[in-house]
mmCIF file with all atom_site columns, N, CA and C and ligand atoms in Angstrom:
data_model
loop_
_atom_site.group_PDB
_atom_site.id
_atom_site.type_symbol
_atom_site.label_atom_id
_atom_site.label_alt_id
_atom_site.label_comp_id
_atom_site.label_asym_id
_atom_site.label_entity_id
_atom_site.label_seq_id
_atom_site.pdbx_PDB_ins_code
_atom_site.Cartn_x
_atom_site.Cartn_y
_atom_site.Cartn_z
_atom_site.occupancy
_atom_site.B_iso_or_equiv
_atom_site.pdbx_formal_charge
_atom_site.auth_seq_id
_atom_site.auth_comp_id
_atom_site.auth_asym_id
_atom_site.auth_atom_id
_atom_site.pdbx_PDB_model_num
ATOM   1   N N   . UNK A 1 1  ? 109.541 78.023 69.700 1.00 88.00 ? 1   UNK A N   1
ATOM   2   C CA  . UNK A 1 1  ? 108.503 77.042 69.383 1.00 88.00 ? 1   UNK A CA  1
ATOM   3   C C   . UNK A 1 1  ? 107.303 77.743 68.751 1.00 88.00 ? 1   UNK A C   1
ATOM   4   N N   . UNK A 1 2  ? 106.392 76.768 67.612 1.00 93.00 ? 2   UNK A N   1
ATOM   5   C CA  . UNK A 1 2  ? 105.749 77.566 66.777 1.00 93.00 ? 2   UNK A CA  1
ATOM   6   C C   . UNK A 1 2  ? 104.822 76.302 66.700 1.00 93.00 ? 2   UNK A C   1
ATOM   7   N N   . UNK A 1 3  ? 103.431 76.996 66.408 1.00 94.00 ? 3   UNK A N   1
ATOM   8   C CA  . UNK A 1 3  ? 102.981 76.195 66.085 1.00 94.00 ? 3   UNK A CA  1
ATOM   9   C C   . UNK A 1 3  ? 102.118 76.281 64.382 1.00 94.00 ? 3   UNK A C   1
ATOM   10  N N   . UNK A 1 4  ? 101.746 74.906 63.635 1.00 93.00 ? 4   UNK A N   1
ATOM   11  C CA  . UNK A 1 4  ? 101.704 74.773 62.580 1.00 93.00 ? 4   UNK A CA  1
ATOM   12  C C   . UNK A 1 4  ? 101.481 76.121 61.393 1.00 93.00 ? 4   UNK A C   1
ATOM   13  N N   . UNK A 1 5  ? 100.910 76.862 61.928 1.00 94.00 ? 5   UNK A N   1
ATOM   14  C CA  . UNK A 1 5  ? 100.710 78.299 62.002 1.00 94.00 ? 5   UNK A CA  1
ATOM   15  C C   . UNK A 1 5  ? 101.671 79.526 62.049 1.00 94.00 ? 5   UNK A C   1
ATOM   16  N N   . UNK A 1 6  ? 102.486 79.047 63.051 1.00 97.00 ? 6   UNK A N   1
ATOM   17  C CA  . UNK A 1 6  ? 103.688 80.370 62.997 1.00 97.00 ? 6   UNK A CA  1
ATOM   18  C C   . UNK A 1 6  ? 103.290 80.683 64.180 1.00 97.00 ? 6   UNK A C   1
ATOM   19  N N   . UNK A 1 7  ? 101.986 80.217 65.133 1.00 97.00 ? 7   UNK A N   1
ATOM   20  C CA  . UNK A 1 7  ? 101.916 81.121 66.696 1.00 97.00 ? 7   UNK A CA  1
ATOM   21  C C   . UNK A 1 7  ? 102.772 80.010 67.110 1.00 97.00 ? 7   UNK A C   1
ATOM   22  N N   . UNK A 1 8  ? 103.489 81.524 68.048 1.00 97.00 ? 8   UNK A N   1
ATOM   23  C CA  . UNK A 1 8  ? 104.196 80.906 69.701 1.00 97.00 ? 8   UNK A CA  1
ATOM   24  C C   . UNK A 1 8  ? 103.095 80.774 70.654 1.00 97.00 ? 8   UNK A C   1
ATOM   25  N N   . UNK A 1 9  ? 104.011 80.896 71.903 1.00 96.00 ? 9   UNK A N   1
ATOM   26  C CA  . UNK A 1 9  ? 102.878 80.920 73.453 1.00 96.00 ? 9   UNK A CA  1
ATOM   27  C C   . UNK A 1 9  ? 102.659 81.771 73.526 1.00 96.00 ? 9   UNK A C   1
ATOM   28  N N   . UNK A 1 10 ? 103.391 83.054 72.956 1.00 96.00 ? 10  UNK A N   1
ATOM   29  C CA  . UNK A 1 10 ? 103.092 84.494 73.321 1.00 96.00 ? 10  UNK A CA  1
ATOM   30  C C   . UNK A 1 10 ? 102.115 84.969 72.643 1.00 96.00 ? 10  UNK A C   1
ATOM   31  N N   . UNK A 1 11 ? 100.890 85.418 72.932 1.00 93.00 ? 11  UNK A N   1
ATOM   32  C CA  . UNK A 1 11 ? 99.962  85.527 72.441 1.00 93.00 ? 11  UNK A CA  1
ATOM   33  C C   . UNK A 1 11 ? 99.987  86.632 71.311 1.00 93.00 ? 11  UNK A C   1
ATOM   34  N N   . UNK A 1 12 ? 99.957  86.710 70.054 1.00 95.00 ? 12  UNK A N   1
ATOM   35  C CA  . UNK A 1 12 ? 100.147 87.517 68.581 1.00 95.00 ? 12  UNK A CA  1
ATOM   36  C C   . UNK A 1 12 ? 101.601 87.504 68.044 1.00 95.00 ? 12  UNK A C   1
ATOM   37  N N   . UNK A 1 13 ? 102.537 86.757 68.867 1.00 97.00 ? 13  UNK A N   1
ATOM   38  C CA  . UNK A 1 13 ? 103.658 86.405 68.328 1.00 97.00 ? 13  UNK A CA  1
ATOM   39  C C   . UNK A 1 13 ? 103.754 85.459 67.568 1.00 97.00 ? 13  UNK A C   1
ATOM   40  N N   . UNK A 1 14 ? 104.276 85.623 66.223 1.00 98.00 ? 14  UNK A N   1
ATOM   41  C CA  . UNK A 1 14 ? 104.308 84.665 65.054 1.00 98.00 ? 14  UNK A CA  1
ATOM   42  C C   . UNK A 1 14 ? 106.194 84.062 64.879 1.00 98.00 ? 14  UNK A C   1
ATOM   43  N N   . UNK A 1 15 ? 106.205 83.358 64.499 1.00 98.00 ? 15  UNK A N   1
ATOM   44  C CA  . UNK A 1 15 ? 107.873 83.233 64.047 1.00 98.00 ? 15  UNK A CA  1
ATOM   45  C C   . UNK A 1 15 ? 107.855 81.769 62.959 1.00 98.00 ? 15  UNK A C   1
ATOM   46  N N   . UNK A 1 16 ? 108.798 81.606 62.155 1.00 98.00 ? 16  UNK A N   1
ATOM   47  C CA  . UNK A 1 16 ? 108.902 80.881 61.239 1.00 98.00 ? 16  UNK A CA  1
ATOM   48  C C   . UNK A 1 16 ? 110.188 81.034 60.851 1.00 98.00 ? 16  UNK A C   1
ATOM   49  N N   . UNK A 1 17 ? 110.755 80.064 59.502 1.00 97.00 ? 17  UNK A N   1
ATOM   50  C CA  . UNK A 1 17 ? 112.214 79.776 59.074 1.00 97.00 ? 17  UNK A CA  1
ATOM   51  C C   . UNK A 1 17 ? 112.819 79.061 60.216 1.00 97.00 ? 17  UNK A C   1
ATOM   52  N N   . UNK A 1 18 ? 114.076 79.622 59.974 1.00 98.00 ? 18  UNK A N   1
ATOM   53  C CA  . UNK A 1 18 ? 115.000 78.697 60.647 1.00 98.00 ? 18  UNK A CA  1
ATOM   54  C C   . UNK A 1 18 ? 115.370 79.169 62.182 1.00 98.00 ? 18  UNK A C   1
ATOM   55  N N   . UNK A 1 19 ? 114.471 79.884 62.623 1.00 97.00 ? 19  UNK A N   1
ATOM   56  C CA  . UNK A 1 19 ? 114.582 80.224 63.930 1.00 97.00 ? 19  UNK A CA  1
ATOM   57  C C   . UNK A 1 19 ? 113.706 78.916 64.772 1.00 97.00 ? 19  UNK A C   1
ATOM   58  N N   . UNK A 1 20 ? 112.806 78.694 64.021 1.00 97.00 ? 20  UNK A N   1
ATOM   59  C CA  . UNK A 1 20 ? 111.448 77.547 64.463 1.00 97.00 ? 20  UNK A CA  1
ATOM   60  C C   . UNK A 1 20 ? 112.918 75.976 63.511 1.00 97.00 ? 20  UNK A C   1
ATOM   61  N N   . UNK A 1 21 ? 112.938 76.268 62.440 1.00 96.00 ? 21  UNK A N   1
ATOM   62  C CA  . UNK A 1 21 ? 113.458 75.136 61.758 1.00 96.00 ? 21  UNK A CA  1
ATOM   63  C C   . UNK A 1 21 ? 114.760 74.956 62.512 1.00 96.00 ? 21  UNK A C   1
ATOM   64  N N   . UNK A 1 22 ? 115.672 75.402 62.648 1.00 97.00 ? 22  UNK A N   1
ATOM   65  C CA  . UNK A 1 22 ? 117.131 75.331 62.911 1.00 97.00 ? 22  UNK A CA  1
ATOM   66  C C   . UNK A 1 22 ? 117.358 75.236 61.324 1.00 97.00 ? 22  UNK A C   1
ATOM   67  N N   . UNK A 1 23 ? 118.704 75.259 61.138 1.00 98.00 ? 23  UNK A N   1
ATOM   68  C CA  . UNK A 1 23 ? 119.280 75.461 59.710 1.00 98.00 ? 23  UNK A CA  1
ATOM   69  C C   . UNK A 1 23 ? 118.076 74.757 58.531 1.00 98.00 ? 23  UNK A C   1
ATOM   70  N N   . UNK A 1 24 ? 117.524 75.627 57.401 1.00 98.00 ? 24  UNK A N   1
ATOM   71  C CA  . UNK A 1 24 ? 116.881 75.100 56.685 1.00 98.00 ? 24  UNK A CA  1
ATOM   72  C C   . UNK A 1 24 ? 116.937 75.800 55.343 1.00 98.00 ? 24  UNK A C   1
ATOM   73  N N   . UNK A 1 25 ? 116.190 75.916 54.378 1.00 98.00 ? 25  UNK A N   1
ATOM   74  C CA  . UNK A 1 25 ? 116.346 76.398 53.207 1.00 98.00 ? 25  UNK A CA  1
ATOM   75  C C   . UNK A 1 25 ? 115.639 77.954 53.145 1.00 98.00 ? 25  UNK A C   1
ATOM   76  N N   . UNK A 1 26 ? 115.307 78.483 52.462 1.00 98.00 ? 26  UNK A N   1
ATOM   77  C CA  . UNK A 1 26 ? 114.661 79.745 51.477 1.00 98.00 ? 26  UNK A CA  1
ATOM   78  C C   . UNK A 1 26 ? 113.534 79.505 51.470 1.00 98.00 ? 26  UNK A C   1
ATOM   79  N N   . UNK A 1 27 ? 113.085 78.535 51.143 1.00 98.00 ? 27  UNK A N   1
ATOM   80  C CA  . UNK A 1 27 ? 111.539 78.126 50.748 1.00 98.00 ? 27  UNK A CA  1
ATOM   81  C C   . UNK A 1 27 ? 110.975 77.416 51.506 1.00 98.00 ? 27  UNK A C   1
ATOM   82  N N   . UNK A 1 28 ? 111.671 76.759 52.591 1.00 98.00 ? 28  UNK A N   1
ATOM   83  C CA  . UNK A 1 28 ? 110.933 76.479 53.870 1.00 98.00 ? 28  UNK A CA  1
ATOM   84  C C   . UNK A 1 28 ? 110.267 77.768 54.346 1.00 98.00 ? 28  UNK A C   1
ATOM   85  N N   . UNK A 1 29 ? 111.447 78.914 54.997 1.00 98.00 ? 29  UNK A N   1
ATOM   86  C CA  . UNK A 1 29 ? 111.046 79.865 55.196 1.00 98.00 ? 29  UNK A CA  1
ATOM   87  C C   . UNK A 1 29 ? 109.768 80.630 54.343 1.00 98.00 ? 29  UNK A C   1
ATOM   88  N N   . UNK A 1 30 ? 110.086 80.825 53.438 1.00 98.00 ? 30  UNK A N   1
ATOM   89  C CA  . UNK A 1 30 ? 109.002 81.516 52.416 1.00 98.00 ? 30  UNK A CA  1
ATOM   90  C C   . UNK A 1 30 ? 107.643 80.723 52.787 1.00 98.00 ? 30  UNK A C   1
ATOM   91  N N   . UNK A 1 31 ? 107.416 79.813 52.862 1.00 98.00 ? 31  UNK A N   1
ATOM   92  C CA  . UNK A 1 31 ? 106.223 78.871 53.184 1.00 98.00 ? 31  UNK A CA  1
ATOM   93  C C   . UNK A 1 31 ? 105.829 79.248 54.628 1.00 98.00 ? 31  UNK A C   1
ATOM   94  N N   . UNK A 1 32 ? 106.914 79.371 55.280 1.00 97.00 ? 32  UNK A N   1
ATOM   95  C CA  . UNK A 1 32 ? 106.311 79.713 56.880 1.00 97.00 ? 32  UNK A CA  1
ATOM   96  C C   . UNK A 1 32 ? 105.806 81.009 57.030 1.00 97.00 ? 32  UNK A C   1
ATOM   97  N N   . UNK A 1 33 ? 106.364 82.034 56.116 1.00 98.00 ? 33  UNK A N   1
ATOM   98  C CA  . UNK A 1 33 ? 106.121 83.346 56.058 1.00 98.00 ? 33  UNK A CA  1
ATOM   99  C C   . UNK A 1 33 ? 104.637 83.623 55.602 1.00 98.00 ? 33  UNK A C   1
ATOM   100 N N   . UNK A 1 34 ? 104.266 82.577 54.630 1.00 98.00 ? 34  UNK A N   1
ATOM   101 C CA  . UNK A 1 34 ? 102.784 82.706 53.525 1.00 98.00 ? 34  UNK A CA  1
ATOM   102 C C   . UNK A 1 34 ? 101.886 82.169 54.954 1.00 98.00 ? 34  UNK A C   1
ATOM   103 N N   . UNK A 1 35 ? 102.451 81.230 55.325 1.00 97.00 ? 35  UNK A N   1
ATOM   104 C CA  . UNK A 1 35 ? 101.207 80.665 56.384 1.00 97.00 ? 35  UNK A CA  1
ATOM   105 C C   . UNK A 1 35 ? 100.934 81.619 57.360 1.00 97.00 ? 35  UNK A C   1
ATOM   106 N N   . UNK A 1 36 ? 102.199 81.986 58.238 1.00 97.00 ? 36  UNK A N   1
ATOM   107 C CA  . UNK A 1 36 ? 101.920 82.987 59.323 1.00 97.00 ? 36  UNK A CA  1
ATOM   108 C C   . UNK A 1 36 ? 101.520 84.227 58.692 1.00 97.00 ? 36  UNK A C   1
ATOM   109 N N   . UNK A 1 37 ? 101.008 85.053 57.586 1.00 98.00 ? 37  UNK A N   1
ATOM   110 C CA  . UNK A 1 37 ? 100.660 86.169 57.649 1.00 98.00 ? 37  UNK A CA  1
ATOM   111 C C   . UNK A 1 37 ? 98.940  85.921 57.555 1.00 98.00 ? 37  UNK A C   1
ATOM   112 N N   . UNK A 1 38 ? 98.849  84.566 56.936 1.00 98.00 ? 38  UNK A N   1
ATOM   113 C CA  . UNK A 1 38 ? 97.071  84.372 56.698 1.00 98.00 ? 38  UNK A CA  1
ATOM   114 C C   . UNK A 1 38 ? 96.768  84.015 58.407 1.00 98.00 ? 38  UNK A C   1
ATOM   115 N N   . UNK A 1 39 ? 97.529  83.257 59.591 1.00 97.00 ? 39  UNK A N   1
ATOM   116 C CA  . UNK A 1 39 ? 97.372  83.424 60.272 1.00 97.00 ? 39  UNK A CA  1
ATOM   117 C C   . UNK A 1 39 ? 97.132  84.946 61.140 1.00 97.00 ? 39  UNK A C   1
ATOM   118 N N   . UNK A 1 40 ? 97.925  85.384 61.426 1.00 98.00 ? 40  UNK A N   1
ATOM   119 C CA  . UNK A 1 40 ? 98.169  86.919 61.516 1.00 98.00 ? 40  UNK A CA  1
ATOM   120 C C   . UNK A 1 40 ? 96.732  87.594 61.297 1.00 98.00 ? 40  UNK A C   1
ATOM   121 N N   . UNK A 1 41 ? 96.241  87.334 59.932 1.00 98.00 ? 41  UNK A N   1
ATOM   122 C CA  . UNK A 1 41 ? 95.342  88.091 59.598 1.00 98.00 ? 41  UNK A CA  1
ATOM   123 C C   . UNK A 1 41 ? 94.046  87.423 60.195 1.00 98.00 ? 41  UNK A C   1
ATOM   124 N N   . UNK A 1 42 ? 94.266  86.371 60.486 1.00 97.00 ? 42  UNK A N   1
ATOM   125 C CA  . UNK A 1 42 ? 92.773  85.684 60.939 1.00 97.00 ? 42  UNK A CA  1
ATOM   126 C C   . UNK A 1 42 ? 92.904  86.597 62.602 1.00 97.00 ? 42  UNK A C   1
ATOM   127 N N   . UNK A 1 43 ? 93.556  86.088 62.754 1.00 97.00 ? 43  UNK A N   1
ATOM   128 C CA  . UNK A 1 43 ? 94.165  86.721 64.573 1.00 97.00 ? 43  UNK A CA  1
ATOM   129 C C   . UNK A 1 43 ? 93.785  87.962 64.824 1.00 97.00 ? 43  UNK A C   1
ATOM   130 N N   . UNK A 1 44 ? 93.960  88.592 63.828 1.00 97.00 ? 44  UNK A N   1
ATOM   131 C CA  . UNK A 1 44 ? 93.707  90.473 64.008 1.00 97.00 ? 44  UNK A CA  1
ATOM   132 C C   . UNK A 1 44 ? 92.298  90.773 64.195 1.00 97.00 ? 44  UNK A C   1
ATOM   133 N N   . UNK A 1 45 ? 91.832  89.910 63.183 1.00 97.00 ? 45  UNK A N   1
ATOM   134 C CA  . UNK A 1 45 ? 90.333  89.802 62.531 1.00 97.00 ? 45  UNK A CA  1
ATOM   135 C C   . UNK A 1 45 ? 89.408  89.100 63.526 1.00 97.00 ? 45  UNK A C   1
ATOM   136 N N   . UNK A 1 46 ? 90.210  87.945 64.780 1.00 92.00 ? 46  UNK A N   1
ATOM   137 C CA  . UNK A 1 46 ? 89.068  87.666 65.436 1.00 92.00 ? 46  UNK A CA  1
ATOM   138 C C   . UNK A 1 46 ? 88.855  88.573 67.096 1.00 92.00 ? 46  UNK A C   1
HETATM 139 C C1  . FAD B 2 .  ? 126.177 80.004 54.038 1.00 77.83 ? 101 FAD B C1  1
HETATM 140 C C2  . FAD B 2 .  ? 124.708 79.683 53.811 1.00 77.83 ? 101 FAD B C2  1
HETATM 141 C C3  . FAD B 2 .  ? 124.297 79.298 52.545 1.00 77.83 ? 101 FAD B C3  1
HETATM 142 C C4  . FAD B 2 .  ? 122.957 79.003 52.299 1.00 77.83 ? 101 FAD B C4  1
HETATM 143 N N1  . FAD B 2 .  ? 122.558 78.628 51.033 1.00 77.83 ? 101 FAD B N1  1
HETATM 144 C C5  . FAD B 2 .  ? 121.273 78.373 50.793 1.00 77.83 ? 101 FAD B C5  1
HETATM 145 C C6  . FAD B 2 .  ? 120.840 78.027 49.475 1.00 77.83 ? 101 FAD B C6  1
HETATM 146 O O1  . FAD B 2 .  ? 121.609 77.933 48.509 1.00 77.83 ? 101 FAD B O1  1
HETATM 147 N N2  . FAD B 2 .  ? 119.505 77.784 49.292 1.00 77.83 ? 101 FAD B N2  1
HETATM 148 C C7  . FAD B 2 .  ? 118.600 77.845 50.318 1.00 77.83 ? 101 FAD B C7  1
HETATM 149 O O2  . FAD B 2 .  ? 117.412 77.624 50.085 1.00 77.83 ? 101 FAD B O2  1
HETATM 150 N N3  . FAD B 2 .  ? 118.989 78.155 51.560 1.00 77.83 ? 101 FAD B N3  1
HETATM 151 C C8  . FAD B 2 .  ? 120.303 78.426 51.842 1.00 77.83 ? 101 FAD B C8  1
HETATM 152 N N4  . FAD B 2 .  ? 120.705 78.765 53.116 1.00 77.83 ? 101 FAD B N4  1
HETATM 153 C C9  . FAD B 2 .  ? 119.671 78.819 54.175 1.00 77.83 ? 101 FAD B C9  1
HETATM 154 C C10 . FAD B 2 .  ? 118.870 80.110 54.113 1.00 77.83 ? 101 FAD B C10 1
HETATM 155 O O3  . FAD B 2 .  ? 119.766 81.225 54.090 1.00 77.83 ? 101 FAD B O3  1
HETATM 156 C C11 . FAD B 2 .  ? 117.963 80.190 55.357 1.00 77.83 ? 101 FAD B C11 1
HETATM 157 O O4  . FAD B 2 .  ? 117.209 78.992 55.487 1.00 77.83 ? 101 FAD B O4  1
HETATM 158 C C12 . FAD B 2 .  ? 116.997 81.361 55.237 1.00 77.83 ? 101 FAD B C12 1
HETATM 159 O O5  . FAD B 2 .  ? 117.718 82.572 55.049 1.00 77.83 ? 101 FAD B O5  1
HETATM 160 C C13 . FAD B 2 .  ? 116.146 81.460 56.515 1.00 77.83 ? 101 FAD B C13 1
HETATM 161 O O6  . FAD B 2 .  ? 115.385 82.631 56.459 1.00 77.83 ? 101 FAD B O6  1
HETATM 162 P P1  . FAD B 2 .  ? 114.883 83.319 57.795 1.00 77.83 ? 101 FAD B P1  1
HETATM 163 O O7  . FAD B 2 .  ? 114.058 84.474 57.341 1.00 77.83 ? 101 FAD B O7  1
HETATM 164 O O8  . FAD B 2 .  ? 114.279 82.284 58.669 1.00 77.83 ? 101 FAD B O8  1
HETATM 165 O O9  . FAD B 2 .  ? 116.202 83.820 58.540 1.00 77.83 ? 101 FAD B O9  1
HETATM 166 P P2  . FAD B 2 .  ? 117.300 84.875 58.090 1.00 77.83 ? 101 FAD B P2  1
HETATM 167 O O10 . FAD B 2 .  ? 117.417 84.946 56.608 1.00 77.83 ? 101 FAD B O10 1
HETATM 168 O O11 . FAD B 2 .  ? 118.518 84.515 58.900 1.00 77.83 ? 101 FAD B O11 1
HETATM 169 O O12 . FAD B 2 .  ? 116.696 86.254 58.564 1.00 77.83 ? 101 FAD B O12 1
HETATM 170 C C14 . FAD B 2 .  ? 116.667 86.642 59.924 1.00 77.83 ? 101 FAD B C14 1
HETATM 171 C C15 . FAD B 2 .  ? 116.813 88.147 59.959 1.00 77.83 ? 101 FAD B C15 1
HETATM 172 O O13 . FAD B 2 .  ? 116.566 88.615 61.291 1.00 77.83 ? 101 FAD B O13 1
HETATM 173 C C16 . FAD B 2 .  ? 117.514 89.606 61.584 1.00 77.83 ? 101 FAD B C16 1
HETATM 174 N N5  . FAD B 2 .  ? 117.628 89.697 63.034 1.00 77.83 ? 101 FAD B N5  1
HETATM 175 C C17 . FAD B 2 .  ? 118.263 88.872 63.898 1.00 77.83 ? 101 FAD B C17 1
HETATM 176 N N6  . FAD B 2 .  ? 118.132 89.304 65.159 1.00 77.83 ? 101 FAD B N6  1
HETATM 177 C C18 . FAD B 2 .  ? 117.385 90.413 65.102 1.00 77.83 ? 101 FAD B C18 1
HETATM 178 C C19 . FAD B 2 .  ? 116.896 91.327 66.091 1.00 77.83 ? 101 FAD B C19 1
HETATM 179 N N7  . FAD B 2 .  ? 117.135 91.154 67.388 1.00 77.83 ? 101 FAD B N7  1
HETATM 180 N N8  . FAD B 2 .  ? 116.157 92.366 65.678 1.00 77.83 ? 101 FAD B N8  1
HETATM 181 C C20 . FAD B 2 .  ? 115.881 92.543 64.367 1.00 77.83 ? 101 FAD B C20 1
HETATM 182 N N9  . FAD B 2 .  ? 116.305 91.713 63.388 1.00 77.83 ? 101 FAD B N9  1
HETATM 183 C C21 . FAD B 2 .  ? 117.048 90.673 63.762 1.00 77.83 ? 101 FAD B C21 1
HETATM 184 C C22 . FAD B 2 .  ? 118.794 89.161 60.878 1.00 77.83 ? 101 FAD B C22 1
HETATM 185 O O14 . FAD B 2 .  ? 119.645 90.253 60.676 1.00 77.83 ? 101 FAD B O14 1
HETATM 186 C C23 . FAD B 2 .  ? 118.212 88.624 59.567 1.00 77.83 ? 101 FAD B C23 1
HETATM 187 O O15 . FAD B 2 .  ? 118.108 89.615 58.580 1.00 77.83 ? 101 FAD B O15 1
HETATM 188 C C24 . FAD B 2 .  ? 122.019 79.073 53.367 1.00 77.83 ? 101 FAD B C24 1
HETATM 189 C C25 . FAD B 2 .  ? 122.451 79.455 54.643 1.00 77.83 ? 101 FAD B C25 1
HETATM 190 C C26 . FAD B 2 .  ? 123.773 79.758 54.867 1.00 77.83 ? 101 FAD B C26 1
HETATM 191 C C27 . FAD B 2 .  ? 124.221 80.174 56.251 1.00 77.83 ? 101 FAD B C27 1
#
């Protein structure tokens, strides 16, 4: 579970694609990947 972001419950754990989606495309993934790293970076940063 992920939220809109790519965070789990686990606190600095990110996840996206089809692990969060179940079977999905390339560019779902790719989109989850762009979001969770600007997340990521806010996260590090606060
Ligand atoms: C047969 C098939 C055809 C497809 N055709 C298309 C298509 O034409 N167009 C399209 O858009 N999508 C297609 N898809 C879907 C697409 O492949 C996936 O949606 C996409 O690859 C998801 O990306 P992901 O990064 O979430 O997961 P993945 O690409 O599955 O990447 C997960 C990675 O994590 C690694 N991993 C797993 N466990 C561990 C571990 N414990 N430690 C370290 N690494 C680990 C795996 O080895 C893998 O490299 C197809 C899927 C399949 C199965």
């Amino acid at each position: 579970m992920a939220d809109e972001n790519g965070m789990t419950s686990l606190p600095g754990v990110f996840a996206g694609g089809d692990i969060v989606r179940g079977a999905a495309t390339v560019i779902l993934a790719m989109g989850d990947g762009k979001r969770a790293a600007k997340a990521m970076d806010q996260y590090l940063r606060s």
